[in-house]
Coordinates of C-alpha atoms in Angstrom, one line a residue:
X1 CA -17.8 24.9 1.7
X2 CA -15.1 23.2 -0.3
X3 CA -13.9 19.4 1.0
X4 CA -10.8 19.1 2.3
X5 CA -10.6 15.9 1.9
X6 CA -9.9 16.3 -1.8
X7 CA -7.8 19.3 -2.0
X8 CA -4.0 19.7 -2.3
X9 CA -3.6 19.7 2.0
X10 CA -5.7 16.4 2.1
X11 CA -2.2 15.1 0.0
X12 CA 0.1 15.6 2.7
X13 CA -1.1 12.8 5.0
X14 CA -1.2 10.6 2.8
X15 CA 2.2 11.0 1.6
X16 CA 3.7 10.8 5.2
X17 CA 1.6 7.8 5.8
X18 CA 3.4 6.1 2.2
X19 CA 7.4 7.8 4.3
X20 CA 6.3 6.2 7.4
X21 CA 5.5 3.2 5.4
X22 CA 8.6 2.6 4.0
X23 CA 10.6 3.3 7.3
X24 CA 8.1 0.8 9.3
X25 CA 9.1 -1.7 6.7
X26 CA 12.6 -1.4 6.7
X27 CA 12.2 -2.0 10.7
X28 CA 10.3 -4.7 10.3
X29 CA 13.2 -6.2 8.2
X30 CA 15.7 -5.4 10.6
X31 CA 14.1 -6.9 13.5
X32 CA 11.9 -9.9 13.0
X33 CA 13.2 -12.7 11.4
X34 CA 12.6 -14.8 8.1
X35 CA 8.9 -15.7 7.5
X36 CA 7.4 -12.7 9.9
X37 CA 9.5 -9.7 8.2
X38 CA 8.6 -11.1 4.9
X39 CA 4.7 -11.5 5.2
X40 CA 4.8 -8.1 6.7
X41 CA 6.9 -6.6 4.4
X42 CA 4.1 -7.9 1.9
X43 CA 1.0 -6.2 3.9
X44 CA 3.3 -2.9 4.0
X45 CA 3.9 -2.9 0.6
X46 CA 0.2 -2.8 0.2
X47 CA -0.2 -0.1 2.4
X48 CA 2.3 1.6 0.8
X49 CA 0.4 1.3 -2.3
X50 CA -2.8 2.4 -0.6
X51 CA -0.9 5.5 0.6
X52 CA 0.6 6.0 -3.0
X53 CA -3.3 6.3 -4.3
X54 CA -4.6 8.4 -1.7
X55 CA -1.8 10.6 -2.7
X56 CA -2.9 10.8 -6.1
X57 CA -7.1 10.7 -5.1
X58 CA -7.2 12.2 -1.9
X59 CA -11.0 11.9 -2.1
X60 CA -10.9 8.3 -3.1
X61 CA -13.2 6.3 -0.7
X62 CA -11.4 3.5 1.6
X63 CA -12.7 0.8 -0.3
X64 CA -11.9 2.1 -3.9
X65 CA -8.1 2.9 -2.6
X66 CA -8.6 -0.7 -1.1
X67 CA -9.6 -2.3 -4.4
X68 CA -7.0 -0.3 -6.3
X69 CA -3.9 -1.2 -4.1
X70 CA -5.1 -4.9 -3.6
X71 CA -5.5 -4.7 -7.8
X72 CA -2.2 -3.2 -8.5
X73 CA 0.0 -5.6 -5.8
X74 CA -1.9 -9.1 -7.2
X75 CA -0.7 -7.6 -10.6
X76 CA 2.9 -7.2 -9.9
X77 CA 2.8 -10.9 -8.0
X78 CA 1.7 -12.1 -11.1
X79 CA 3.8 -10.5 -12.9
X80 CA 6.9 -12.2 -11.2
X81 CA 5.5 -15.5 -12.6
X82 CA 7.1 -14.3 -15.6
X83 CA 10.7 -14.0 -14.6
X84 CA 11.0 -10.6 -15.9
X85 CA 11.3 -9.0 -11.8
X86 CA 13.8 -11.2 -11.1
X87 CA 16.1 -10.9 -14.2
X88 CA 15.1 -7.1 -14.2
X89 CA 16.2 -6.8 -10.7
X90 CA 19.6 -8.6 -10.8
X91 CA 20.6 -4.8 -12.4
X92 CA 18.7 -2.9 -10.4
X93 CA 18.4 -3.1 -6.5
X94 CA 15.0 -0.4 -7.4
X95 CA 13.6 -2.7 -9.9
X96 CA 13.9 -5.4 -7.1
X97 CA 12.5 -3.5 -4.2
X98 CA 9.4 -2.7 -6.3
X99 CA 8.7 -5.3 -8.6
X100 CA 10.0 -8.3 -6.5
X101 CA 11.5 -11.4 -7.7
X102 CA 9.8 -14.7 -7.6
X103 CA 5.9 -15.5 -7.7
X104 CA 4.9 -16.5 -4.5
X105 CA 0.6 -17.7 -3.7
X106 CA 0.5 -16.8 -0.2
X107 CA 1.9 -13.2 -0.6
X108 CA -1.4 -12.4 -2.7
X109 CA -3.6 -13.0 1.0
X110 CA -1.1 -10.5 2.5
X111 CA -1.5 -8.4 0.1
X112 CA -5.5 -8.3 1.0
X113 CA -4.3 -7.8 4.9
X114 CA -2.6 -5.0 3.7
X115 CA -5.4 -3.4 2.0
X116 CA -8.3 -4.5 4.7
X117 CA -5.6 -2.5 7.3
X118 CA -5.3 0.5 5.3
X119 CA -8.8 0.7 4.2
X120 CA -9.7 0.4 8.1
X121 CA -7.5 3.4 9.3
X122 CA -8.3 5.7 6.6
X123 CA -11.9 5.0 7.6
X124 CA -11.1 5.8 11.2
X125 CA -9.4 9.0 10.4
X126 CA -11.8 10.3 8.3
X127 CA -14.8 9.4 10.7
X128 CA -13.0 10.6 13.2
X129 CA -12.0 13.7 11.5
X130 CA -15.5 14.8 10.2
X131 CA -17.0 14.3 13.8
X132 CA -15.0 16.7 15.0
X133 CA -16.5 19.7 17.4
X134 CA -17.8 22.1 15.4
X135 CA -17.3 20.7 12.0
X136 CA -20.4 19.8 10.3
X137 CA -21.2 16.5 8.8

């Protein structure tokens, strides 16, 4: 019996989880204020980057996709230690919605919220999905 948690189908959640990311992020902009929408925003853009890499590895286990998304948001923190985000992204609104601008320490434990989150629910979906009735484990 093939898995379906690897297989083109197992793609689609994920890549309405990274949609329903970004729209839950651009709320949380809109409506809390300073400090809150930006440590948030930080978390979500993990999570977005979770969702980004179960896109691509559907059958990537939660803590692997953690690791990954964790990895790859640390590296574009430190990154803006450079300067290069924030010079990059005074041409480029894209650049500075990905990348950032400015290095700042405490977004790097958001960035671990963010992944501990995501790794939790995708857990929690796919236990909850294999104990289904009538699906074998």
């Amino acid at each position: 019996m093939r898995d379906l948690r690897s297989g083109p189908v197992a793609r689609w959640p994920a890549a309405a989880a990274a949609v329903l990311t970004v729209a839950v992020g651009l709320g949380v902009r809109a409506v809390l204020p300073g400090d809150p929408a930006k440590y948030a925003g930080d978390a979500l853009y993990t999570v977005l980057v979770y969702a980004l890499v179960v896109t691509v590895g559907p059958g990537v286990r939660p803590s692997r996709a953690a690791l990954a998304a964790a990895g790859l948001s640390w590296l574009v923190e430190l990154f803006q230690a450079t300067g290069l985000p924030d010079a990059w992204g005074r041409h480029s609104g894209l650049v500075h919605l990905v990348l950032g601008s400015t290095f700042n320490p405490p977004d790097l434990a958001w960035y671990l919220v963010g992944a501990a989150v995501a790794a939790l629910v995708h857990r929690a979906l796919r236990t909850g999905r294999s104990a289904a009735p009538g699906v074998a484990r």
